Coordinates of C-alpha atoms in Angstrom, one line a residue:
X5 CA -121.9 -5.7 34.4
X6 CA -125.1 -3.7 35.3
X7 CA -124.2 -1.6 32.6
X8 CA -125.3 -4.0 29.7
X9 CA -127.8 -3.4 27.9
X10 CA -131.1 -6.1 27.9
X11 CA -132.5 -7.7 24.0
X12 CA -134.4 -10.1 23.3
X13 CA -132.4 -12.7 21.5
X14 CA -132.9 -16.3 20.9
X15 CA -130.1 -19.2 21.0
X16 CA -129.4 -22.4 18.9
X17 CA -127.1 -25.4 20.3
X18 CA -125.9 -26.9 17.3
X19 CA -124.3 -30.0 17.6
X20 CA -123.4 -31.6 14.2
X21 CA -121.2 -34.9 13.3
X22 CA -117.9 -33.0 13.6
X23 CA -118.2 -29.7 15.3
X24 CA -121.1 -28.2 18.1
X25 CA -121.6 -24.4 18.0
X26 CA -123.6 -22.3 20.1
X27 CA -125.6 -19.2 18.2
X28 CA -127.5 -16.1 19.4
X29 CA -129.8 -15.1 16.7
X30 CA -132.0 -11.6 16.5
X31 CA -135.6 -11.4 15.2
X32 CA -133.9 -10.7 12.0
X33 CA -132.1 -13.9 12.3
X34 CA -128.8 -11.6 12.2
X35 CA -126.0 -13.7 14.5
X36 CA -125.5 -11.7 17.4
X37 CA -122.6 -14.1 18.9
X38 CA -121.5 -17.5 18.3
X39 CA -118.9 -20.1 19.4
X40 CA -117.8 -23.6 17.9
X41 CA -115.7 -26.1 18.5
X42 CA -114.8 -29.5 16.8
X43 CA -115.1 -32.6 19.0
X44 CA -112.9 -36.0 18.8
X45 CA -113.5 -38.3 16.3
X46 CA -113.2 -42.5 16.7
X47 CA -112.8 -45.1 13.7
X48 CA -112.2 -48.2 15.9
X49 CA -111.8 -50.2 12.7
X50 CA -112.7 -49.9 9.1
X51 CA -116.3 -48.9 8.4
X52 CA -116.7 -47.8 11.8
X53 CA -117.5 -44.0 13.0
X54 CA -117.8 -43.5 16.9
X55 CA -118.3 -40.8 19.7
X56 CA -117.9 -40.0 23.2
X57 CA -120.9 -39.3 24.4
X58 CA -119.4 -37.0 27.6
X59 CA -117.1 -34.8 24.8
X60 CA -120.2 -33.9 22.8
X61 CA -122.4 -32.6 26.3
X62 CA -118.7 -31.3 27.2
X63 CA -118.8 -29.3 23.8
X64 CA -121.8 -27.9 24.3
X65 CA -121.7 -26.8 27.8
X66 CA -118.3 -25.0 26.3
X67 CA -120.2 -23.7 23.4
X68 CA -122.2 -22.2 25.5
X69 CA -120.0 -20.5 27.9
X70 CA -117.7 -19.0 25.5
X71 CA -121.0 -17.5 23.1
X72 CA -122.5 -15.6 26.8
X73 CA -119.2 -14.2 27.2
X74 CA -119.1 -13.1 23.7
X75 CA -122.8 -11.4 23.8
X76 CA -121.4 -9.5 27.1
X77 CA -118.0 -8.4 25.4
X78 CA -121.0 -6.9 22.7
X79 CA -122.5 -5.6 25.1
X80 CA -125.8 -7.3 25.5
X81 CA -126.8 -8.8 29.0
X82 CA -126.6 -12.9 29.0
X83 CA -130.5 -12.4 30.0
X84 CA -131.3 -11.4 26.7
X85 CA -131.4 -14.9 25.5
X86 CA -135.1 -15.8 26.0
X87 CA -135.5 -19.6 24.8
X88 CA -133.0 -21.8 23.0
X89 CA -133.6 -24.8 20.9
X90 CA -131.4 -27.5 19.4
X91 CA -130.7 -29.3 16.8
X92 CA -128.5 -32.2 16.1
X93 CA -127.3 -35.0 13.8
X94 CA -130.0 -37.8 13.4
X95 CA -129.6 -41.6 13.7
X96 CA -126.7 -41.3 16.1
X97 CA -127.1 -43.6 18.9
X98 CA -126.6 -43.3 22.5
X99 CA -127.4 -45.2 25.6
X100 CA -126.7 -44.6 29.5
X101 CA -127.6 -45.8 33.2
X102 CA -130.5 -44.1 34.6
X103 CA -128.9 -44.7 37.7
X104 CA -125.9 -43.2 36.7
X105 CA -126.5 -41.0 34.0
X106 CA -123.3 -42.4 32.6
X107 CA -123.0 -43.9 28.7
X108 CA -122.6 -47.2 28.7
X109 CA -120.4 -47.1 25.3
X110 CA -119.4 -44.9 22.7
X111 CA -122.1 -43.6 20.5
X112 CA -122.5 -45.2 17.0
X113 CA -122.9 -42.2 15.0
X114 CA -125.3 -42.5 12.2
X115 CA -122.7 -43.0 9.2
X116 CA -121.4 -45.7 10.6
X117 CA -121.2 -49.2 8.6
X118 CA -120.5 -52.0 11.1
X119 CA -124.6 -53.5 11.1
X120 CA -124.5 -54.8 8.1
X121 CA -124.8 -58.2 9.2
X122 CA -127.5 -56.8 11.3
X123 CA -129.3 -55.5 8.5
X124 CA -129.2 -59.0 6.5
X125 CA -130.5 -60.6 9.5
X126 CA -133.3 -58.6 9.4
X127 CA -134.3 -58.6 5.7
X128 CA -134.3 -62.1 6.1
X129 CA -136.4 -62.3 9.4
X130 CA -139.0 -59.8 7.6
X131 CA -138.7 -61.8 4.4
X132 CA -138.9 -65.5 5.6
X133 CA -141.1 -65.0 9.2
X134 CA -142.6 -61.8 8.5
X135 CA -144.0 -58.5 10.9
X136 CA -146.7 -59.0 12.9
X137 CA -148.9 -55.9 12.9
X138 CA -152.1 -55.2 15.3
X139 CA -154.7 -57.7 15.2
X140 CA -152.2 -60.1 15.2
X141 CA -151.9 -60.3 10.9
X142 CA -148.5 -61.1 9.6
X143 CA -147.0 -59.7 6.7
X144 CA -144.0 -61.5 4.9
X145 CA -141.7 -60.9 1.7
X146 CA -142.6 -58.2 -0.3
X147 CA -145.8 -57.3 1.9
X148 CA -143.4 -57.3 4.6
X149 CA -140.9 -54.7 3.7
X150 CA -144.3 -52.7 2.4
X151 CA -145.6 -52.8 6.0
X152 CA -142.5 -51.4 7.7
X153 CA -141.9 -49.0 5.0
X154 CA -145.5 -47.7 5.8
X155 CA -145.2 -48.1 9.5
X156 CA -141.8 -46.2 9.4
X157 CA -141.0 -44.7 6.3
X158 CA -138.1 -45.9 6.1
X159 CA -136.1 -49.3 4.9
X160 CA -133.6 -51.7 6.9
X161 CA -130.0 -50.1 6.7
X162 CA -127.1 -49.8 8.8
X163 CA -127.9 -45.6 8.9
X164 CA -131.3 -45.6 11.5
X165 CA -131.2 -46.2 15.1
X166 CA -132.7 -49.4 15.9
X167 CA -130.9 -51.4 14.3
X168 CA -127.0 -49.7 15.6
X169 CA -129.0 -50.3 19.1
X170 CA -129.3 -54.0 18.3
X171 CA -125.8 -54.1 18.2
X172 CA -124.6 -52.2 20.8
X173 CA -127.0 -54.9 22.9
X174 CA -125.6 -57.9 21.3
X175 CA -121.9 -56.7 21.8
X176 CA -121.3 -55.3 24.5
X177 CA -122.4 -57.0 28.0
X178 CA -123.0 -53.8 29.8
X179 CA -125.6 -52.6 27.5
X180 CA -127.4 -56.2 27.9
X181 CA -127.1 -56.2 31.5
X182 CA -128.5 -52.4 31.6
X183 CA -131.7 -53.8 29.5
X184 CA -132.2 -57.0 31.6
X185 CA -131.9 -54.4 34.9
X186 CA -134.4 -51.9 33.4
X187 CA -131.7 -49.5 33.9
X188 CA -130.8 -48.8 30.3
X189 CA -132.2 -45.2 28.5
X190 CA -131.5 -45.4 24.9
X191 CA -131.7 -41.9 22.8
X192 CA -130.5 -39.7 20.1
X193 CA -128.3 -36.8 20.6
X194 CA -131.0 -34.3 21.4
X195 CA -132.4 -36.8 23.9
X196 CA -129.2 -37.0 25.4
X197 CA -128.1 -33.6 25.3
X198 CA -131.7 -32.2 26.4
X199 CA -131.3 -35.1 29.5
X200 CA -128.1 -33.5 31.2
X201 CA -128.8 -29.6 30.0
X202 CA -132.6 -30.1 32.1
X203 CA -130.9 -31.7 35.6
X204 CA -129.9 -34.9 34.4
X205 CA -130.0 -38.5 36.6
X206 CA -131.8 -35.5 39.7
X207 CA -134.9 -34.8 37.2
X208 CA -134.7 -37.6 34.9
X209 CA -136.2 -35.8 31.9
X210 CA -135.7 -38.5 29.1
X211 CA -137.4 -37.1 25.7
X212 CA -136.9 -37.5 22.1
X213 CA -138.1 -35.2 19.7
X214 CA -140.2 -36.5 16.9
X215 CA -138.1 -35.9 13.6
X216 CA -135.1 -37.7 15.7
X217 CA -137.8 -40.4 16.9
X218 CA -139.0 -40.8 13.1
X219 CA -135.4 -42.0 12.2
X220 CA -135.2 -44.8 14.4
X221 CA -137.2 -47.4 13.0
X222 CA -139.0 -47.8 16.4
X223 CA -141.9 -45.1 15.2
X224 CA -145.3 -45.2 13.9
X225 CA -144.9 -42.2 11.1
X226 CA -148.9 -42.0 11.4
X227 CA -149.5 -41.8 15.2
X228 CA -146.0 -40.1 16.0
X229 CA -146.0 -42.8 18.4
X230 CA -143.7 -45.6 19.6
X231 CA -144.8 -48.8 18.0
X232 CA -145.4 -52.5 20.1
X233 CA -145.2 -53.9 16.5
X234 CA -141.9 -52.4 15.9
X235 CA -139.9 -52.8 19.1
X236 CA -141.0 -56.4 19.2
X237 CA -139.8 -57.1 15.4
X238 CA -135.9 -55.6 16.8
X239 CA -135.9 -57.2 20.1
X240 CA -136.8 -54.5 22.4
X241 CA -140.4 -55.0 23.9
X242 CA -139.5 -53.1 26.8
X243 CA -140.9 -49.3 26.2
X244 CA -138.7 -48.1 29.4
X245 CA -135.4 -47.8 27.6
X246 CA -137.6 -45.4 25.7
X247 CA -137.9 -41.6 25.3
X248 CA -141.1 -39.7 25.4
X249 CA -141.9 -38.6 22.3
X250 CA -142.4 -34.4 22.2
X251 CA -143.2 -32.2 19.4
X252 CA -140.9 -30.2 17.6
X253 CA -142.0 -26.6 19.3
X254 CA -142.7 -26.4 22.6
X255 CA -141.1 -25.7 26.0
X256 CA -140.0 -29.0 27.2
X257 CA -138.1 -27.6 30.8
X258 CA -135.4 -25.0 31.8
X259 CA -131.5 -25.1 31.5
X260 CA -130.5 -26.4 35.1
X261 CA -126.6 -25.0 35.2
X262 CA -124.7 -22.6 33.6
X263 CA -124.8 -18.7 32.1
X264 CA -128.4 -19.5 31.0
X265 CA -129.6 -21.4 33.8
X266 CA -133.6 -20.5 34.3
X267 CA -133.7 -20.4 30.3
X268 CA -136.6 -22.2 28.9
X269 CA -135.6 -25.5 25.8
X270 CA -138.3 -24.5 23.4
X271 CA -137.7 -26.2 20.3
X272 CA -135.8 -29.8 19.2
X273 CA -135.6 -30.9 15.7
X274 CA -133.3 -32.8 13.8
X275 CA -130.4 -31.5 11.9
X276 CA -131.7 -31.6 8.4
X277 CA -135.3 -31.1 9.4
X278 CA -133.9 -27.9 11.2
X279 CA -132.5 -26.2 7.8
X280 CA -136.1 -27.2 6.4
X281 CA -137.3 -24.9 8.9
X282 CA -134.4 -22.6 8.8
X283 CA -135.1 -22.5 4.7
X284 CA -138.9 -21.4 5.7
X285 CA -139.5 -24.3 3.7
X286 CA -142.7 -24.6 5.3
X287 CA -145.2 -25.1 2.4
X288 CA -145.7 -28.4 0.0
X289 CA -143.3 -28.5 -3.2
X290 CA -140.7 -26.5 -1.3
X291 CA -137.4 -28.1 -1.0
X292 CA -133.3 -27.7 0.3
X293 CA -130.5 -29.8 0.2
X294 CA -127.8 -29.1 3.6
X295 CA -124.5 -30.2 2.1
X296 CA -122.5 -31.0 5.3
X297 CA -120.6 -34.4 6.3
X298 CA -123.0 -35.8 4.0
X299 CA -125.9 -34.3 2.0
X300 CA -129.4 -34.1 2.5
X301 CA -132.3 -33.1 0.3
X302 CA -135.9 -32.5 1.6
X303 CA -138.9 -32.0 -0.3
X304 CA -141.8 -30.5 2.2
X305 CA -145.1 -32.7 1.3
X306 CA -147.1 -31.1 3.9
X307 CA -149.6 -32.6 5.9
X308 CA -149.4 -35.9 3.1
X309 CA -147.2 -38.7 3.6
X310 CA -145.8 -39.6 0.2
X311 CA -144.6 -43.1 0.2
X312 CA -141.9 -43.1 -2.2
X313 CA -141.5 -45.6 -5.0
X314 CA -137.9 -44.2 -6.0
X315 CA -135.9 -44.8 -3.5
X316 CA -136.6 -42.5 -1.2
X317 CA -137.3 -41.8 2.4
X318 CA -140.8 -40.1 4.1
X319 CA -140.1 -38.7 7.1
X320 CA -141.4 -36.5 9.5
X321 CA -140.5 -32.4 8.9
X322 CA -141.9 -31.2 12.0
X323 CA -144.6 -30.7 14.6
X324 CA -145.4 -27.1 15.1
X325 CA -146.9 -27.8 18.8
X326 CA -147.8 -30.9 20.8
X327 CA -151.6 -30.5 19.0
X328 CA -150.7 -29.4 15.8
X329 CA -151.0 -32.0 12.9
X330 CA -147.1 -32.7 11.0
X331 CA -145.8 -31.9 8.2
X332 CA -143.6 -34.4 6.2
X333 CA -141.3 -34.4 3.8
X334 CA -139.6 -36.6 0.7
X335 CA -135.7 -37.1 1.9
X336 CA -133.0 -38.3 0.4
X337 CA -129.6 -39.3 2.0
X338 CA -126.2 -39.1 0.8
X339 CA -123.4 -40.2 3.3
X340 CA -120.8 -38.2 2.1
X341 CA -120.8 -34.9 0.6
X342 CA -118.2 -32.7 2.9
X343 CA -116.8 -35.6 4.6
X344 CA -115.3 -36.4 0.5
X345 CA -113.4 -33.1 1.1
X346 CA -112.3 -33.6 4.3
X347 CA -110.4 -37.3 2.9
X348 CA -108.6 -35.3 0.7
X349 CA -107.7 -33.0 3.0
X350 CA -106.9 -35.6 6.1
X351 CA -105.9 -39.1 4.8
X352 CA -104.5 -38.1 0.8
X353 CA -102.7 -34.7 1.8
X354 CA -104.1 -33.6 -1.7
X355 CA -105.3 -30.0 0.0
X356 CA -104.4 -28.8 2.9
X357 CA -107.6 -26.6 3.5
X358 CA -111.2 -27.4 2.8
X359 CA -112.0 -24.5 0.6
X360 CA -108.5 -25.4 -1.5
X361 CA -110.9 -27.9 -3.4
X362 CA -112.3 -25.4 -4.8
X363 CA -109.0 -23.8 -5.9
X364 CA -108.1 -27.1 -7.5
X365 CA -111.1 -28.0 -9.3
X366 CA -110.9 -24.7 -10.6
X367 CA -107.8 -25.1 -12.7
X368 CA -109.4 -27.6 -14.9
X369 CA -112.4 -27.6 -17.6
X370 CA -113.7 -31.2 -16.6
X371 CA -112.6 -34.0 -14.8
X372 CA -111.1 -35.6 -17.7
X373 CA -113.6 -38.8 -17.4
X374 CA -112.8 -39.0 -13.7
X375 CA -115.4 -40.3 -11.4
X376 CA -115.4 -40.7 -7.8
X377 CA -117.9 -42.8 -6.4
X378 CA -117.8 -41.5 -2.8
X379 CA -119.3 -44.9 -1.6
X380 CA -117.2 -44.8 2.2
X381 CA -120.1 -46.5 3.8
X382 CA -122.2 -48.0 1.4
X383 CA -124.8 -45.6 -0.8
X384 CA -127.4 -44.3 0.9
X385 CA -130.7 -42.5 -1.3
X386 CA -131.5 -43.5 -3.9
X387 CA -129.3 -46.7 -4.1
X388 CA -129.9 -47.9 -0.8
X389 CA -126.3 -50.3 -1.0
X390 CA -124.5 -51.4 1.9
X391 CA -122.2 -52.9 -0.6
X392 CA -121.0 -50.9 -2.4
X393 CA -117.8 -49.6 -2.1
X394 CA -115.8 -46.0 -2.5
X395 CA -114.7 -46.0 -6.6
X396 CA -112.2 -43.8 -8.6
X397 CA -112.6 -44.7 -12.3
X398 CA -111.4 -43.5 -16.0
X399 CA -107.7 -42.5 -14.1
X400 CA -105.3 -42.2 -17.3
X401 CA -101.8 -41.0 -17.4
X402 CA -103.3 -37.4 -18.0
X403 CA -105.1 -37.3 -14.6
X404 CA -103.9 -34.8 -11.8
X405 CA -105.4 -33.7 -8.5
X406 CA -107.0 -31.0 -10.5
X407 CA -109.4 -33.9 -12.0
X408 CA -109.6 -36.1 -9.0
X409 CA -110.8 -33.0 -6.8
X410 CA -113.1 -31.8 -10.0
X411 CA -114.4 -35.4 -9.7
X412 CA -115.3 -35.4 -5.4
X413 CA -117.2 -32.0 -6.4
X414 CA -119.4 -33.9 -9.3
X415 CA -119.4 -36.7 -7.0
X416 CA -121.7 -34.8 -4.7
X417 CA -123.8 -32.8 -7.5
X418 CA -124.5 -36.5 -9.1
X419 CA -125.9 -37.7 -5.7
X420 CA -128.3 -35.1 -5.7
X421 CA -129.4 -35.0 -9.1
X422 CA -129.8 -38.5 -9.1
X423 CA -132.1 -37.9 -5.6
X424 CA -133.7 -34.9 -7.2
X425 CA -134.7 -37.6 -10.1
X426 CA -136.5 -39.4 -7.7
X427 CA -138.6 -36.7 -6.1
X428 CA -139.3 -35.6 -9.5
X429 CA -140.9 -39.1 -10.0
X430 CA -142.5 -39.7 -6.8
X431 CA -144.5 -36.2 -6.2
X432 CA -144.9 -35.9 -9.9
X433 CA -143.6 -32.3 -9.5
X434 CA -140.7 -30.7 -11.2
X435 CA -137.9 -28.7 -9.6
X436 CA -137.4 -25.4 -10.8
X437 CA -134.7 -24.1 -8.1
X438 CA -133.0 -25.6 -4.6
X439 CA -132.2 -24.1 -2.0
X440 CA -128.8 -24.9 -0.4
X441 CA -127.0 -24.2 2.9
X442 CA -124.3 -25.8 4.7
X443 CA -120.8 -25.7 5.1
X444 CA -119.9 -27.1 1.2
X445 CA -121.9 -24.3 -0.3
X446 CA -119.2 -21.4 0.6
X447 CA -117.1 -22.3 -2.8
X448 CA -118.6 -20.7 -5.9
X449 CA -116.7 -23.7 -7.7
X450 CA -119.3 -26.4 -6.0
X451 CA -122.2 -24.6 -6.7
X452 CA -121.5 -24.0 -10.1
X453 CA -121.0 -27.6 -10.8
X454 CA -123.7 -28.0 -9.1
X455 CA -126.1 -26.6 -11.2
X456 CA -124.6 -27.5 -14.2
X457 CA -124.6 -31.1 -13.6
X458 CA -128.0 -30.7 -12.1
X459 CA -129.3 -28.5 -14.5
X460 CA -131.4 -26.2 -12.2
X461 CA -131.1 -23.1 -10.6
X462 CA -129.3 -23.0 -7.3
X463 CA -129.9 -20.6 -4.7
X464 CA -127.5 -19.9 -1.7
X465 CA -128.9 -16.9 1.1
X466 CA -125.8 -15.0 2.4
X467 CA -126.7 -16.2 5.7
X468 CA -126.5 -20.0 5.7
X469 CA -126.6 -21.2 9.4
X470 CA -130.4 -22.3 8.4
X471 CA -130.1 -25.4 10.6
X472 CA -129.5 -23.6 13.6
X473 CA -131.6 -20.6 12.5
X474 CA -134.8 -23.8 12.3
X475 CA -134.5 -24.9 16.0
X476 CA -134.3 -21.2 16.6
X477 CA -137.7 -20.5 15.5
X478 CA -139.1 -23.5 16.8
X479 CA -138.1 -22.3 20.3
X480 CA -138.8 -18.7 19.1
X481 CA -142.2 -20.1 18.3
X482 CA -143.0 -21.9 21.3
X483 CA -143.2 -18.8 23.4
X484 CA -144.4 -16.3 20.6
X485 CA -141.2 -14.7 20.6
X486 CA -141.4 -11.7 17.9
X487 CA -144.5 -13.4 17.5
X488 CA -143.4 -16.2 15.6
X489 CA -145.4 -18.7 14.7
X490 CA -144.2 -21.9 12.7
X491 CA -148.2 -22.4 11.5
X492 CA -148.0 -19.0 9.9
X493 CA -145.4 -18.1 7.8
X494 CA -146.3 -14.8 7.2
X495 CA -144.7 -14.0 11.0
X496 CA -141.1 -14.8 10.3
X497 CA -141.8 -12.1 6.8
X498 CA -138.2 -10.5 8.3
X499 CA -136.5 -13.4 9.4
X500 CA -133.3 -13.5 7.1
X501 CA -133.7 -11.6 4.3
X502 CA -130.8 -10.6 3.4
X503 CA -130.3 -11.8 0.0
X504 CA -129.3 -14.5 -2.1
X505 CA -126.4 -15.8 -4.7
X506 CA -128.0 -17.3 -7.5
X507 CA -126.2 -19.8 -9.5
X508 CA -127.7 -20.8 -13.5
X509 CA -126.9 -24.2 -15.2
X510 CA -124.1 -23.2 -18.4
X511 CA -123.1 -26.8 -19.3
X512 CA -124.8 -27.5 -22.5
X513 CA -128.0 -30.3 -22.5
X514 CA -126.1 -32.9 -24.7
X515 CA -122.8 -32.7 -22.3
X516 CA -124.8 -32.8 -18.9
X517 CA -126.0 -36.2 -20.4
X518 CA -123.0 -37.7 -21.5
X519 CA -121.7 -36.7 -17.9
X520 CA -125.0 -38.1 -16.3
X521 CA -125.0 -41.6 -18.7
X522 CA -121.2 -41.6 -17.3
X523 CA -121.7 -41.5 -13.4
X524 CA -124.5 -44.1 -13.9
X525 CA -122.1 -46.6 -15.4
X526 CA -119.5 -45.4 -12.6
X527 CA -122.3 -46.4 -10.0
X528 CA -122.9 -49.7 -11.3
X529 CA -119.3 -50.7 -10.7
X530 CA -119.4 -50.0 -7.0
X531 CA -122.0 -52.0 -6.1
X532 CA -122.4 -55.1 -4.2
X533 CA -118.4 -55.2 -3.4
X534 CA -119.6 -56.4 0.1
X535 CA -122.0 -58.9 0.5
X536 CA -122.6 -57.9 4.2
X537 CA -122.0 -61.3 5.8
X538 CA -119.4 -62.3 7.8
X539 CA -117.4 -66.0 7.5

């Protein structure tokens, strides 16, 4: 193989809620190769949404074997690649021996609804006996859900990471007996997949990066730090089960087996953070929305944590360096976006492709007064509902699968408006255009409604892996690659510019209204179907 010729490339391990892929990216962000795979999924009962922990490193590891042999059948030397990063879905959960390295259980991926209960225990605890914060002050009721919201940014619910580790402790006995044994290391995805990628149990390299860290409930959003206060109010005083926390850019160790053994891990970052980055969102006001298994909107606030009043979430966007100060961002959750899509496809047999949706919805001028609340799991942003439950409403004798698939499309440009609503009131800014990327965004049919429902212009780049492309330049950064730099914008002036499909609102104001008025009402009838306690 002397023959092959030597680049400079950089690769992105992508490991999402469905599918991993492994992409080799050029300073242009062109794809230079690529592989991906989908990985088993587990619904043990109903509400609940698991992995195997071993499948997922087993994907990747895959991933990236089959994308080296694919740069050498181009004829590019598996060298080439300089730094990967990776980026993954948030808020799943996953713990393991550090003697063995082994999972302990399956991971409780982070649309998973079985904590409920957990989640009422601890709205009570915080309402009725209150947080104590440093100093030793307590804060109770509605100054206690203030508190953690301005420790964390975030509220009690079933989606962050503390709170599925609370039940992974309370049910199953190998978990507690890990914790008791100070054997137990509890993590994210990245964490875990950056633990066996760098030598696994033989270095014992157990990080978290902080985007992933700021979703767990267990971090201070000012300090980036883990917080006493926190891991004492959920059980869990003992900081060895934790990870270190490390900044989003930076070269954290080297790939210990494989076609890229040697290779430096330069940048970590959460899924939807990544496509922030991937956007070159980088500066206050800007904003995307990922539309994958679910959907996920994020308005850059920059250095300025904007606690939201609507409904919304501030998180962390990302570090650009262990000294460099964060940038944060407004987000807003939506469960299910592609995941709608995929229902139709695997449980109703109503398409038998993904992009067939789009064929279907086509065929029609409106839903006929068909709404489909896609509440699977509860509604996240800006309802914040455990409760409430998946609706299809305004079904007459006329409806067809034309107006029910018309109806999981709205479903998904509702959500967002009604999360692009609250940013509007919470940074007091309006928005003029959105960015979009993700797998939902390939049919014309979506992104139409899209903007019609939403009323603003929508802008999709021909090249969409933008989450991928984000941990990409992170890593890029963290060695100066092409001379990237994350702080400066101006460096990645050639990173993918290849153009854009831009989509206009046509719908006209009085009907986007009348549909608006009518998913509100549709909302308001899913809610609170679950209480969230048990008999």
């Amino acid at each position: 193989m002397s023959n092959l010729k030597k680049g400079e490339f950089v690769g992105s391990l992508d490991c999402g809620t469905t599918s991993t892929r492994f992409i080799v990216f050029d300073k242009y962000a062109d794809i230079v190769a690529q592989h991906q795979i989908e990985f088993p999924q587990y619904y043990p009962e109903p509400g609940w949404h698991e992995h195997d922990a071993v499948e997922i490193q087993a994907s990747c590891d895959t991933c990236i074997n089959e994308a080296c042999k694919a740069l050498e059948q181009g004829g590019w030397s598996k060298d080439s690649v300089k730094v990967i990063g990776i980026t993954n879905q948030r808020e799943t959960t996953v713990v393991w021996s550090r003697k063995t390295g082994k999972p302990l259980c399956r991971a409780i991926v982070w649309d998973d609804a079985r904590t409920k209960n957990q989640v009422v225990h601890y709205e009570q605890l915080l309402k009725n006996k209150g947080i104590e914060l440093e100093g030793g002050v307590v804060k109770k009721g509605d100054e206690g859900v203030k508190a953690l919201r301005t420790l964390t940014g975030l509220p009690i619910s079933t989606y962050f990471s503390a709170i599925k580790l609370r039940w992974m402790y309370e049910q199953h006995e190998a978990v507690r007996k890990a914790y008791e044994e100070d054997d137990l290391l509890f993590g994210t995805i990245e964490s875990w997949l950056s633990y066996n990628l760098l030598g696994g149990v033989e270095k014992g390299i157990h990080i978290t990066e902080v985007t992933n860290a700021s979703r767990t409930l267990f971090m201070d959003i000012r300090t980036l730090q883990w917080s006493d206060q926190l891991l004492k109010f959920f059980g869990f005083p003992k900081r060895s089960i934790l990870p270190k926390i490390v900044s989003s850019s930076e070269v954290v160790g080297e790939i210990a087996y494989g076609p890229l053994k040697g290779v430096p891990l330069g940048g970590l970052i959460g899924d939807q953070q990544g496509a922030l980055v991937g956007n070159k969102c980088l500066k206050q006001g800007e904003a995307k929305c990922t539309y994958g298994t679910g959907a996920f909107l994020l308005f850059c606030t920059g250095e300025n944590i904007v606690e939201s009043e609507h409904g919304l979430l501030s998180t962390v966007a990302y570090q650009a360096g262990p000294n460099a100060k964060p940038a944060y961002a407004l987000e807003g959750s939506i469960a299910v976006a592609g995941s709608a899509i995929k229902w139709l496809r695997d449980s109703m047999y109503m398409i038998s492709s993904a992009a067939e949706v789009n064929t279907l919805a086509s065929q029609v001028p409106s839903t006929g007064g068909v709404y489909f609340v896609t509440a699977f799991s509860g509604l996240l942003a800006p309802y914040w509902d455990p409760g409430a439950a998946g609706l299809l409403i305004g079904i007459t004798a006329y409806t067809t699968p034309c107006h029910i698939a018309r109806a999981t499309i709205e479903a998904n440009a509702f959500q967002t408006r009604a999360v692009i609503e609250s940013m509007k009131l919470d940074s007091k800014t309006d928005l003029k255009h959105l960015k979009v990327d993700g797998g939902m965004t390939n049919g014309d049919v979506t992104m139409e409604i899209l903007a019609d429902v939403g009323g603003f212009r929508v802008i999709r780049p021909e090249m969409r892996e933008s989450t991928a492309l984000g941990s990409a330049l992170l890593a890029g950064s963290a060695i100066k690659l092409f001379g990237w730099d994350i702080t400066k914008p101006e460096t990645l002036a050639e990173v993918n510019t290849r153009g854009n499909t831009e989509f206009e609102p046509k719908l006209a104001e009085v009907d986007r209204a009348k549909r608006w008025a009518g998913w509100q009402k549709a909302v308001e009838r899913s809610r609170g179907w679950e209480e969230g306690i048990d008999e």
